[in-house]
C-alpha positions as a Python dict, from the first residue, in 0.01 Angstrom:
ca = {
    (1, 'M'): (0, 0, 0),
    (2, 'K'): (5, 121, 316),
    (3, 'E'): (-155, 445, 347),
    (4, 'L'): (19, 730, 412),
    (5, 'E'): (-42, 1007, 615),
    (6, 'A'): (-188, 1331, 487),
    (7, 'C'): (-6, 1624, 454),
    (8, 'H'): (290, 1489, 252),
    (9, 'E'): (426, 1512, -66),
    (10, 'M'): (202, 1257, -299),
    (11, 'E'): (368, 1052, -489),
    (12, 'N'): (321, 970, -844),
    (13, 'G'): (-28, 722, -898),
    (14, 'E'): (-86, 769, -506),
    (15, 'V'): (-432, 817, -450),
    (16, 'L'): (-534, 1022, -161),
    (17, 'N'): (-863, 948, 93),
    (18, 'I'): (-804, 640, -77),
    (19, 'H'): (-1000, 462, 216),
    (20, 'K'): (-1294, 698, 167),
    (21, 'E'): (-1455, 456, -35),
    (22, 'N'): (-1815, 622, -156),
    (23, 'A'): (-1621, 927, -174),
    (24, 'P'): (-1590, 1124, -526),
    (25, 'F'): (-1307, 1012, -735),
    (26, 'F'): (-1123, 1256, -954),
    (27, 'K'): (-785, 1218, -1153),
    (28, 'A'): (-535, 1501, -1144),
    (29, 'V'): (-204, 1579, -1337),
    (30, 'L'): (29, 1848, -1179),
    (31, 'Y'): (224, 2026, -1452),
    (32, 'G'): (544, 2227, -1380),
    (33, 'D'): (905, 2186, -1234),
    (34, 'K'): (914, 1893, -958),
    (35, 'N'): (974, 2121, -647),
    (36, 'L'): (670, 2311, -729),
    (37, 'T'): (476, 2034, -823),
    (38, 'A'): (579, 1868, -502),
    (39, 'K'): (490, 2196, -273),
    (40, 'L'): (161, 2176, -459),
    (41, 'S'): (63, 1818, -384),
    (42, 'K'): (163, 1867, -69),
    (43, 'R'): (-104, 2145, -36),
    (44, 'V'): (-342, 1981, -211),
    (45, 'S'): (-293, 1651, 72),
    (46, 'C'): (-355, 1893, 323),
    (47, 'A'): (-608, 2101, 223),
    (48, 'I'): (-871, 1841, 120),
    (49, 'K'): (-773, 1515, 389),
    (50, 'Q'): (-1094, 1588, 561),
    (51, 'L'): (-1326, 1628, 306),
    (52, 'P'): (-1547, 1343, 122),
    (53, 'V'): (-1299, 1308, -178),
    (54, 'R'): (-1057, 1045, -352),
    (55, 'V'): (-781, 1239, -572),
    (56, 'E'): (-533, 1032, -770),
    (57, 'F'): (-242, 1223, -856),
    (58, 'T'): (11, 1236, -1184),
    (59, 'Y'): (278, 1437, -1250),
    (60, 'N'): (375, 1563, -1589),
    (61, 'Y'): (736, 1756, -1614),
    (62, 'D'): (677, 1804, -1991),
    (63, 'A'): (671, 2165, -2108),
    (64, 'E'): (540, 2062, -2425),
    (65, 'D'): (267, 1817, -2274),
    (66, 'A'): (173, 2115, -2047),
    (67, 'I'): (117, 2363, -2342),
    (68, 'K'): (-118, 2127, -2528),
    (69, 'A'): (-286, 2080, -2205),
    (70, 'G'): (-324, 2513, -2176),
    (71, 'V'): (-116, 2536, -1868),
    (72, 'A'): (12, 2883, -1860),
    (73, 'K'): (189, 2907, -1516),
    (74, 'D'): (361, 2680, -1337),
    (75, 'P'): (240, 2469, -1105),
    (76, 'T'): (-82, 2367, -1232),
    (77, 'L'): (-300, 2099, -1144),
    (78, 'I'): (-576, 1986, -1387),
    (79, 'L'): (-862, 1764, -1247),
    (80, 'D'): (-1048, 1544, -1476),
    (81, 'G'): (-919, 1713, -1781),
    (82, 'E'): (-956, 2076, -1671),
    (83, 'I'): (-723, 2330, -1492),
    (84, 'F'): (-827, 2344, -1179),
    (85, 'I'): (-546, 2531, -980),
    (86, 'E'): (-277, 2756, -1117),
    (87, 'G'): (23, 2839, -933),
    (88, 'L'): (79, 2785, -568),
    (89, 'M'): (-239, 2829, -420),
    (90, 'Q'): (-254, 2886, -39),
    (91, 'A'): (-425, 2548, 121),
    (92, 'E'): (-721, 2717, 319),
    (93, 'D'): (-804, 2809, -93),
    (94, 'I'): (-765, 2488, -231),
    (95, 'T'): (-1003, 2351, 59),
    (96, 'K'): (-1254, 2603, -93),
    (97, 'K'): (-1205, 2499, -451),
    (98, 'F'): (-1288, 2167, -337),
    (99, 'E'): (-1565, 2228, -183),
    (100, 'E'): (-1757, 2390, -381),
    (101, 'L'): (-1641, 2105, -674),
    (102, 'L'): (-1821, 1911, -422),
    (103, 'R'): (-2104, 2095, -360),
    (104, 'I'): (-2170, 2153, -749),
    (105, 'K'): (-2083, 1722, -831),
    (106, 'A'): (-2395, 1701, -531),
}
C-alpha cells in the first residue's frame, strides 16, 4: 500500500504513520456521521503526523453501536476501547492529548 500524505481524510482500515515501526500502535474507532468523522480523521492525521505513534482508523456510523460504546457526542474517537476525543477538537488540542498519552505510556 502506498503511503498517503498526512493531513488527509483517513480511509477505513488505514494506519497513520505505518512507517514508524517502533512507535506505539493504537486502534481508533470514529463514531458519528460521515461528514463529521471525516473532518475529525483529517484533524487527527494533521495533529499527530510528526508524533511517534501509529493509529489504525475504522469508522462506525451506527447510532446503536455508538450508544453501546458510551458515545454521547458526534463525532467521537474511541482509542483502544476508551473515549479519547469528543466533538471536533482543534488539531493543536489533539496533538496535546496524544503527547500526554505517549508520556503516560512511556
